PDB file of C-alpha atoms in Angstrom:
ATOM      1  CA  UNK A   1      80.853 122.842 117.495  1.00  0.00           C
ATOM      2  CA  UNK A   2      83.862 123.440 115.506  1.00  0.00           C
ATOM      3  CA  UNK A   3      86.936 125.007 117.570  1.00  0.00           C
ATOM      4  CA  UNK A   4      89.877 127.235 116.740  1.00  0.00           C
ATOM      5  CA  UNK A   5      93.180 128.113 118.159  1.00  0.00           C
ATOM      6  CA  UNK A   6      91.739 131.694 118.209  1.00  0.00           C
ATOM      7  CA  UNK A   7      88.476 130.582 120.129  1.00  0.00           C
ATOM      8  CA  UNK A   8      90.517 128.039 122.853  1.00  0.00           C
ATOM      9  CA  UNK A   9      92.558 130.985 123.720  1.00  0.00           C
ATOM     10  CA  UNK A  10      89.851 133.172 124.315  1.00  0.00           C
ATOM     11  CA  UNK A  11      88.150 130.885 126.992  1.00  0.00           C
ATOM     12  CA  UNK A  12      91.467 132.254 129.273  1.00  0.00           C
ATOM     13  CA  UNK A  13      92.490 130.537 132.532  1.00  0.00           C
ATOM     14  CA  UNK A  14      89.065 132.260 134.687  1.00  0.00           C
ATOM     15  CA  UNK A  15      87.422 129.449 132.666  1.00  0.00           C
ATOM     16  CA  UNK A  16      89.629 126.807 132.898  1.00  0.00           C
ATOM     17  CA  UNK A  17      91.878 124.861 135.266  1.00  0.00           C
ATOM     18  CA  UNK A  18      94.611 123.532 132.752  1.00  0.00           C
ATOM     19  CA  UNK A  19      96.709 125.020 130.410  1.00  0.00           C
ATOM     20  CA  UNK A  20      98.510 123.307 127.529  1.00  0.00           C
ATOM     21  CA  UNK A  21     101.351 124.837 125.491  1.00  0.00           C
ATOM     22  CA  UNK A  22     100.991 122.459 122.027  1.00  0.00           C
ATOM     23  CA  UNK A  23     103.151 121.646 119.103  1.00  0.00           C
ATOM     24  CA  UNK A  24     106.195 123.240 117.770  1.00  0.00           C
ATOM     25  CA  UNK A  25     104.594 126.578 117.374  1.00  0.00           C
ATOM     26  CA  UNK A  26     103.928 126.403 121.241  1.00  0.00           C
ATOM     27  CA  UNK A  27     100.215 127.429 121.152  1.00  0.00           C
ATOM     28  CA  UNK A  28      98.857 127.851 124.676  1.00  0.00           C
ATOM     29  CA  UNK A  29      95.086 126.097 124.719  1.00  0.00           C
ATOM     30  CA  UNK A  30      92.685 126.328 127.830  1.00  0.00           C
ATOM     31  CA  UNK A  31      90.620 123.396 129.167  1.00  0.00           C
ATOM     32  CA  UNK A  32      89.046 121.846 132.032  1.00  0.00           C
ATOM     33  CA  UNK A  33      91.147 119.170 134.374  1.00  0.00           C
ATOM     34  CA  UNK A  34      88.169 117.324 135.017  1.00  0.00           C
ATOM     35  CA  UNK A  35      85.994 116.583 131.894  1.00  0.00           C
ATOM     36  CA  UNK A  36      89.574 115.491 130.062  1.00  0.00           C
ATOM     37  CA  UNK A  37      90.106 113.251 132.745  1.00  0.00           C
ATOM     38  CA  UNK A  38      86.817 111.588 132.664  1.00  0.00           C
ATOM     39  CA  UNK A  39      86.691 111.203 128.956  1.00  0.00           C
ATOM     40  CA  UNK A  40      90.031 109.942 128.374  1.00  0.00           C
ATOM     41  CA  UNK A  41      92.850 107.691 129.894  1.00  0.00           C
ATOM     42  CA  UNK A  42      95.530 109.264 129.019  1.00  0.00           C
ATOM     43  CA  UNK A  43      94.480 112.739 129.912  1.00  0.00           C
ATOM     44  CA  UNK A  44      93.595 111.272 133.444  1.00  0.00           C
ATOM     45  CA  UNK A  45      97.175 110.073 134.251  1.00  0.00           C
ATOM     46  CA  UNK A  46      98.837 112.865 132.485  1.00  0.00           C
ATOM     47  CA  UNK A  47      96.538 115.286 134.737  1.00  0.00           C
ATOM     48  CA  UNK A  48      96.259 113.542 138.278  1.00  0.00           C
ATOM     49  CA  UNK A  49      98.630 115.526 140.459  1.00  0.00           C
ATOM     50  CA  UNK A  50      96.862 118.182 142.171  1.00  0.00           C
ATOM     51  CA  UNK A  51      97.920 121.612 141.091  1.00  0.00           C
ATOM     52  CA  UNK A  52      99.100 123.465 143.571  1.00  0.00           C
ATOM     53  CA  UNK A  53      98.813 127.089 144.750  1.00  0.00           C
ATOM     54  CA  UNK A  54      99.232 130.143 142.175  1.00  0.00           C
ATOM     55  CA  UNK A  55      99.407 129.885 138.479  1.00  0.00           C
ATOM     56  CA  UNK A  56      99.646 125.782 137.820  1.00  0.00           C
ATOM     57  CA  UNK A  57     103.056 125.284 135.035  1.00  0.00           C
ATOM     58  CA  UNK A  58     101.374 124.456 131.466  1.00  0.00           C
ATOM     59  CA  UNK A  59     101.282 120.858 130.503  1.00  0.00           C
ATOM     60  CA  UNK A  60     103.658 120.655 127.497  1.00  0.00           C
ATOM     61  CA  UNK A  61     102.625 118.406 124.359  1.00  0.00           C
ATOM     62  CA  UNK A  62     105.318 119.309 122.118  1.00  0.00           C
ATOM     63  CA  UNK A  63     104.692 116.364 119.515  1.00  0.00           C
ATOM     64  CA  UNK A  64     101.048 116.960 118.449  1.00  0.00           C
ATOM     65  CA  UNK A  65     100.223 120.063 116.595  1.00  0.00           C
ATOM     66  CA  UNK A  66      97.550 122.523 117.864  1.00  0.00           C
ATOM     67  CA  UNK A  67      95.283 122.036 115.010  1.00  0.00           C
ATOM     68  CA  UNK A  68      95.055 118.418 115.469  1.00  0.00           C
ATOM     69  CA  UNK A  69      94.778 118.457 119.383  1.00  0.00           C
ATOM     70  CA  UNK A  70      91.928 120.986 119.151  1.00  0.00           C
ATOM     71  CA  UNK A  71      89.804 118.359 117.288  1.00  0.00           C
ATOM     72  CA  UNK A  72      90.689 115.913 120.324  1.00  0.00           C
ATOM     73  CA  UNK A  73      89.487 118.700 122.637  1.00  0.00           C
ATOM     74  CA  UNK A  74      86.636 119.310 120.505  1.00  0.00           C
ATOM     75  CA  UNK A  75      86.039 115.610 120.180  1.00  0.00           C
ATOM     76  CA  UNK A  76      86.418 115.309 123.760  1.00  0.00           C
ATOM     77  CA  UNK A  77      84.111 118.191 124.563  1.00  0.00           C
ATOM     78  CA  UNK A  78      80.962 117.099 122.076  1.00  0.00           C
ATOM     79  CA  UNK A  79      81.665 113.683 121.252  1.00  0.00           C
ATOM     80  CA  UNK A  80      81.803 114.619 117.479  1.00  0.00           C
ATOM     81  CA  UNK A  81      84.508 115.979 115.571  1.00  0.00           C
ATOM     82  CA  UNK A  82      84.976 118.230 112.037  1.00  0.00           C
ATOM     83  CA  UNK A  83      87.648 116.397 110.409  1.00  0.00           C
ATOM     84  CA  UNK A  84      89.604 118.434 107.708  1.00  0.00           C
ATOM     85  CA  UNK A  85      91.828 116.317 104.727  1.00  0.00           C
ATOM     86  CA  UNK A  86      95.386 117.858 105.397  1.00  0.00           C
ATOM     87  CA  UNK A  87      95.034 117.079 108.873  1.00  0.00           C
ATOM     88  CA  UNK A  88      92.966 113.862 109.440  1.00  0.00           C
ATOM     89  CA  UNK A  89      96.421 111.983 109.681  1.00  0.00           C
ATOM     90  CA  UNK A  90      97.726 114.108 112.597  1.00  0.00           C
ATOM     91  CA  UNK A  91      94.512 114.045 114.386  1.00  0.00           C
ATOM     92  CA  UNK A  92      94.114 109.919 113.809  1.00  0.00           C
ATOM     93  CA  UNK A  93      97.860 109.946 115.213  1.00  0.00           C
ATOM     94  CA  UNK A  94      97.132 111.504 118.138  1.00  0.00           C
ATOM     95  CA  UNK A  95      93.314 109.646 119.096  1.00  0.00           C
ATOM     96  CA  UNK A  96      96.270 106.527 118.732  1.00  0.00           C
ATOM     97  CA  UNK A  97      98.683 107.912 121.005  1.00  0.00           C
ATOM     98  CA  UNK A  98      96.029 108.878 123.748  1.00  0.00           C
ATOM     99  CA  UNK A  99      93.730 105.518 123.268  1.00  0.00           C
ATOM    100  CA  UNK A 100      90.586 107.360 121.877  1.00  0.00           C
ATOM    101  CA  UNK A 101      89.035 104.783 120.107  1.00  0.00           C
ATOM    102  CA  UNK A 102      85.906 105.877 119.232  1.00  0.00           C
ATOM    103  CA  UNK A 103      87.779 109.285 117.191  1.00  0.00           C
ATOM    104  CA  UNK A 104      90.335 106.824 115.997  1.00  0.00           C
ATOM    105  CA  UNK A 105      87.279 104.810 113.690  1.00  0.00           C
ATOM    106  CA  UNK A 106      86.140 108.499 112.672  1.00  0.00           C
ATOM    107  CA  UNK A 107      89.315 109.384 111.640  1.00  0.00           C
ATOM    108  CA  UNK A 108      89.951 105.941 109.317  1.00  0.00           C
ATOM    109  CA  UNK A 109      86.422 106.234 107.927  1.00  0.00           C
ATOM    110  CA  UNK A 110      87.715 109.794 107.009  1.00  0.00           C
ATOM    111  CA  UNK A 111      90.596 108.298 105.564  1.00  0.00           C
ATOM    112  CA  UNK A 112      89.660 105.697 103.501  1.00  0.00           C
ATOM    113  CA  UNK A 113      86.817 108.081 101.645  1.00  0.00           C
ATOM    114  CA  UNK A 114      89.210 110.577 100.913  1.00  0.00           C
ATOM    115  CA  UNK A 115      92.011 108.308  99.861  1.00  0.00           C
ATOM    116  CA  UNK A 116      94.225 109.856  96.917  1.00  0.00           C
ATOM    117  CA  UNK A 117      97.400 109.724  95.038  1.00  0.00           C
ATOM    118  CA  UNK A 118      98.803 112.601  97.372  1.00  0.00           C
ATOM    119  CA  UNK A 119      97.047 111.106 100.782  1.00  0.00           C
ATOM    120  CA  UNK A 120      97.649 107.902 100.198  1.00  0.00           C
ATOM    121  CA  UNK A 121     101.886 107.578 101.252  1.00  0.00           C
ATOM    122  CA  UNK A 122     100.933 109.389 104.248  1.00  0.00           C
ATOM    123  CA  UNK A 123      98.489 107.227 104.848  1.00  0.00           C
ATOM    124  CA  UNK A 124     100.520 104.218 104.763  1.00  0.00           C
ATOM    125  CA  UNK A 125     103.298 105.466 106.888  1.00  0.00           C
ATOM    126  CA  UNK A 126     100.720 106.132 109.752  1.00  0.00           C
ATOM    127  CA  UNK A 127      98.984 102.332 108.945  1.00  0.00           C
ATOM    128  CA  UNK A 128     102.550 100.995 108.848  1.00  0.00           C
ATOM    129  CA  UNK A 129     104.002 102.939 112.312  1.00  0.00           C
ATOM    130  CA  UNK A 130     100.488 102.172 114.618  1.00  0.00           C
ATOM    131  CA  UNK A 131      99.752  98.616 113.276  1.00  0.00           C
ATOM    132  CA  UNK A 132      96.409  99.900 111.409  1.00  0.00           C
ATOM    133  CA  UNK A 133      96.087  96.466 109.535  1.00  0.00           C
ATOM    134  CA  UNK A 134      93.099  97.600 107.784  1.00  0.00           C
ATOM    135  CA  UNK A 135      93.943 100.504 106.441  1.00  0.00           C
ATOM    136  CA  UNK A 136      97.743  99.508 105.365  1.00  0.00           C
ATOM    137  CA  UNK A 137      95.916  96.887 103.688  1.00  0.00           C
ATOM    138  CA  UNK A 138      93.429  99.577 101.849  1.00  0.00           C
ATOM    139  CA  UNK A 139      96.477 102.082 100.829  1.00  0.00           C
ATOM    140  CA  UNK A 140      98.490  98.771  99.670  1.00  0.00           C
ATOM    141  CA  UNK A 141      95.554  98.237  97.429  1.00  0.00           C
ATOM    142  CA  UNK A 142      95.309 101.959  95.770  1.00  0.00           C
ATOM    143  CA  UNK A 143      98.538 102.233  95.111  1.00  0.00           C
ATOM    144  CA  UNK A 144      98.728  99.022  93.463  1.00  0.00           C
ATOM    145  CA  UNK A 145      95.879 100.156  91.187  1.00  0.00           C
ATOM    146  CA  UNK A 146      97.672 103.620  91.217  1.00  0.00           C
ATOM    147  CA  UNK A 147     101.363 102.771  90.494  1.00  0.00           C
ATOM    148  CA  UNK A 148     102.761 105.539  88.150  1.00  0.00           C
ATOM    149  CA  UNK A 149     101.136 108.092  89.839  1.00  0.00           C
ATOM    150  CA  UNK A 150     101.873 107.206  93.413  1.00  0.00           C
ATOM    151  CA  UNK A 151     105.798 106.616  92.531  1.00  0.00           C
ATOM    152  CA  UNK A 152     105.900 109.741  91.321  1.00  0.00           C
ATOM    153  CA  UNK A 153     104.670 112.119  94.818  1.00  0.00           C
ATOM    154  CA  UNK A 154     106.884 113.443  97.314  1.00  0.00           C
ATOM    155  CA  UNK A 155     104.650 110.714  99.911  1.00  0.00           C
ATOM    156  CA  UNK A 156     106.489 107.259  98.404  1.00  0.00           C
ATOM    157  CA  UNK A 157     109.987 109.077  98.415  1.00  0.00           C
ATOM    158  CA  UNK A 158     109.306 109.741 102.141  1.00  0.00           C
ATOM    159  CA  UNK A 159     108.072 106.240 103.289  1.00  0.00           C
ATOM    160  CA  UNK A 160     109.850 103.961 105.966  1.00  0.00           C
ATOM    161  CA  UNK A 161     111.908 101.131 104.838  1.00  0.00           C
ATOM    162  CA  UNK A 162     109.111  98.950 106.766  1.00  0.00           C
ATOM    163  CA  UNK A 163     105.996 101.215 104.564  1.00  0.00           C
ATOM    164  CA  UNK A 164     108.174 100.445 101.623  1.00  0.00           C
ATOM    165  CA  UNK A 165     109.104  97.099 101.526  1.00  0.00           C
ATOM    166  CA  UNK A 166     105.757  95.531 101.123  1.00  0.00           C
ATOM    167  CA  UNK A 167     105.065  97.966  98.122  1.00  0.00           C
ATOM    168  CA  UNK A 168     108.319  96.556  96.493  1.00  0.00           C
ATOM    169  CA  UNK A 169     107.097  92.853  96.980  1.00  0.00           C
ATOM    170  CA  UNK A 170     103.722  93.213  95.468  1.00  0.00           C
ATOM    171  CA  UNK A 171     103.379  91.350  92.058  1.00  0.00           C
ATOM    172  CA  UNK A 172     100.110  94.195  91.451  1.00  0.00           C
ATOM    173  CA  UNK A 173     102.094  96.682  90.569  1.00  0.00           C
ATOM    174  CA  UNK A 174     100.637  98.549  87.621  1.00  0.00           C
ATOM    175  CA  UNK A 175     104.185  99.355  86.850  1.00  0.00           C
ATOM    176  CA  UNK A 176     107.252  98.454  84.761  1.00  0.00           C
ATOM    177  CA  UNK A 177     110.235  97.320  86.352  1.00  0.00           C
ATOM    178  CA  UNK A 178     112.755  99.825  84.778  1.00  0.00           C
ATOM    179  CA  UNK A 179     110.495 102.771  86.363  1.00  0.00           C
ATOM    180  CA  UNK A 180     110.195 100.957  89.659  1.00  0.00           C
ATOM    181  CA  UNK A 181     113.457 100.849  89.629  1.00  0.00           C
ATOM    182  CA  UNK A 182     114.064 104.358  89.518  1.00  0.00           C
ATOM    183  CA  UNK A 183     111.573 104.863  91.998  1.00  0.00           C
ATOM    184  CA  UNK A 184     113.046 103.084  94.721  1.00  0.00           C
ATOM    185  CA  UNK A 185     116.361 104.469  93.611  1.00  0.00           C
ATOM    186  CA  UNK A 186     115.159 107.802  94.717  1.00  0.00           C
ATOM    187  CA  UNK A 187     113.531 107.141  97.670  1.00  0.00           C
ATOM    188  CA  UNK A 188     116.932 105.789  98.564  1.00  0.00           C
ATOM    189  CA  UNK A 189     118.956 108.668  98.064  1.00  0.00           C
ATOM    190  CA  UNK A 190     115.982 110.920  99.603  1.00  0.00           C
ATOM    191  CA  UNK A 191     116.836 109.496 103.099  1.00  0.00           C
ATOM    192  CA  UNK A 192     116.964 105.445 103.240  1.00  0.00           C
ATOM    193  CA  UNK A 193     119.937 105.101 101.638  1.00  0.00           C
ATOM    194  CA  UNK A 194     120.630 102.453 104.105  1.00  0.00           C
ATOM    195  CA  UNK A 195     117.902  99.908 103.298  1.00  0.00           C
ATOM    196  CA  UNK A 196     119.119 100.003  99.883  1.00  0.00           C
ATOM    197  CA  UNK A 197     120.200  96.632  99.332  1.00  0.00           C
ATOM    198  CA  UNK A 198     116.392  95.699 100.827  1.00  0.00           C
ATOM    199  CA  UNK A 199     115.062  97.671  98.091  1.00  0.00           C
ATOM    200  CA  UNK A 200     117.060  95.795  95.395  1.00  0.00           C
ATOM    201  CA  UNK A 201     116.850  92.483  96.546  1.00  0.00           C
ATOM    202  CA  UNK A 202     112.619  93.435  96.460  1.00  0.00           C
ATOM    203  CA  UNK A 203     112.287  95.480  93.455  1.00  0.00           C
ATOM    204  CA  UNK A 204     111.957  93.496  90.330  1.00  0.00           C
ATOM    205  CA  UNK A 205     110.472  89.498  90.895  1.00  0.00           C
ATOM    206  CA  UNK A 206     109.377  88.512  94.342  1.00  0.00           C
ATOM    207  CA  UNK A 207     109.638  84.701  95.365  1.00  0.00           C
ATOM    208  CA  UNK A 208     106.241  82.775  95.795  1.00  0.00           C
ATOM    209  CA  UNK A 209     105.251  83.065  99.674  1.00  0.00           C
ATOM    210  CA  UNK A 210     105.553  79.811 100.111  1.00  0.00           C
ATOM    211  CA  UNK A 211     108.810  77.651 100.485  1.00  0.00           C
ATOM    212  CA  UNK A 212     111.900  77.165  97.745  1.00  0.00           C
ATOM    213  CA  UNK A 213     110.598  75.477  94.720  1.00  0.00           C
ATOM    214  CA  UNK A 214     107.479  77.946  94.469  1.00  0.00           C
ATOM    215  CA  UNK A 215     107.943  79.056  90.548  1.00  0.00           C
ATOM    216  CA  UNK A 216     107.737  83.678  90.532  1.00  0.00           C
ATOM    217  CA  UNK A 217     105.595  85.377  88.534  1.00  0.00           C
ATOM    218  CA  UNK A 218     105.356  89.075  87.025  1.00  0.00           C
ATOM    219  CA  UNK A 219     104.183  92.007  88.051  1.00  0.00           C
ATOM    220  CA  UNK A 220     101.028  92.915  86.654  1.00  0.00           C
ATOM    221  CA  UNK A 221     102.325  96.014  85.405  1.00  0.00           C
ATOM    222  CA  UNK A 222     105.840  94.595  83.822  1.00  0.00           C
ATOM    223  CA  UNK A 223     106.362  94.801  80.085  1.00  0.00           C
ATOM    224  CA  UNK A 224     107.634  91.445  78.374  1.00  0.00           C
ATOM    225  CA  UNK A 225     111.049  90.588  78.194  1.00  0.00           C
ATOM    226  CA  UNK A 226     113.154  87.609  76.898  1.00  0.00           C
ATOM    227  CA  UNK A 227     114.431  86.670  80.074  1.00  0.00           C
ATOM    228  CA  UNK A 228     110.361  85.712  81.654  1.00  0.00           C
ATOM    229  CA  UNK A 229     111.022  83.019  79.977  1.00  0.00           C
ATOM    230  CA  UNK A 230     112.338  81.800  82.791  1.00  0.00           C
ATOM    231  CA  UNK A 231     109.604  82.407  85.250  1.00  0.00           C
ATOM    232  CA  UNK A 232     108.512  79.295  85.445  1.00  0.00           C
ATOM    233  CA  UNK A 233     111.380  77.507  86.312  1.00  0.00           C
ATOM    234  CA  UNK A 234     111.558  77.350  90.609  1.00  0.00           C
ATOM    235  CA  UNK A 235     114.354  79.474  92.469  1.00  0.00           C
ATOM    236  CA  UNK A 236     117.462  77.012  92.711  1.00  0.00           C
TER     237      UNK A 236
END
């Protein structure tokens, strides 16, 4: 069963007992009080005051957008869902936010399939913001086979300092210094300007994860230079 914003309003309030108004462009969407608060936890707290007499006040959900939360519905509704590329991320966001775990797993095995060099930033940022270990650890992995072509989207320039950070440490880089440098240079004056030094301090040779003395190493992706000579001399 695949569900639109065109079909959800049809169903009208003679078919349902809730009404949400969703998302910035404030789309009203019809359901039923009592099958969203068996299926899900957060719809159950969110829904448990009685509604009183007359027309009950719509249940605003301001944050999610009405394309995504009609997937929950539908997801809640059939137990399946018909996940779509430009808005798996929004949908996995909001299975997150309301504890469905079950649409959350369909969602990342979405993900991770359709895992590009325009998906993947986005990707990253949600992995990064939620705690999804796995899958921050599978976008960390295509963009470091990926370099060029990831620095150079509109998705790196908009990453967190915390999404960005553990890019800029990675010795597997397929990159050269001089263009990561300009990379992170631009994410900075994008909108981070003020993790900036961070960005420095991570771009060009990280220290060995373990304690002082732990020689650094190259990038895979650096070009030689005169001065990696000195790699394998330990941080004083």
């Amino acid at each position: 069963m695949q569900l639109s914003v065109s079909t959800a309003s049809e169903l009208g309030s003679s078919h349902s007992d809730v009404r949400f108004v969703v998302g910035q462009e404030r789309q009203e969407v019809f359901a039923h009080r009592c099958l969203l608060a068996c299926r899900c936890n957060f719809f159950q707290r969110l829904l448990s005051s009685e509604p009183g007499p007359g027309v009950p006040s719509p249940v605003v959900l301001s944050t999610v957008p009405a394309e995504a939360f009609l997937v929950v519905l539908e997801f809640l509704y059939t137990n399946s869902a018909k996940l779509q590329r430009h808005s798996v991320l929004e949908v996995l966001t909001a299975a997150v936010e309301y504890g469905l775990e079950e649409l959350r797993e369909l969602c990342l095995e979405f993900v991770v399939k359709a895992l590009d060099v325009e998906l993947v930033c986005e990707a990253l940022q949600v992995a990064v913001t939620f705690g999804l270990g796995q899958l921050q650890e599978r976008c960390v992995a295509f963009i470091e086979a990926h370099s060029q072509e990831t620095l150079r989207t509109r998705g790196f320039l908009e990453l967190s300092a915390p999404a960005l950070l553990p890019l800029l440490r990675s010795d597997k880089l397929c990159v050269d210094e001089a263009e990561l440098v300009l990379a992170a240079r631009s994410w900075a004056r994008v909108g981070a300007a003020e993790q900036i030094v961070e960005a420095w301090k991570c771009h060009a040779l990280r220290r060995g994860d373990a304690a002082r003395g732990t020689p650094c190493r190259r990038r895979r992706g650096t070009l030689p230079r005169e001065h990696h000579r000195f790699l394998d001399l330990p941080f004083k």
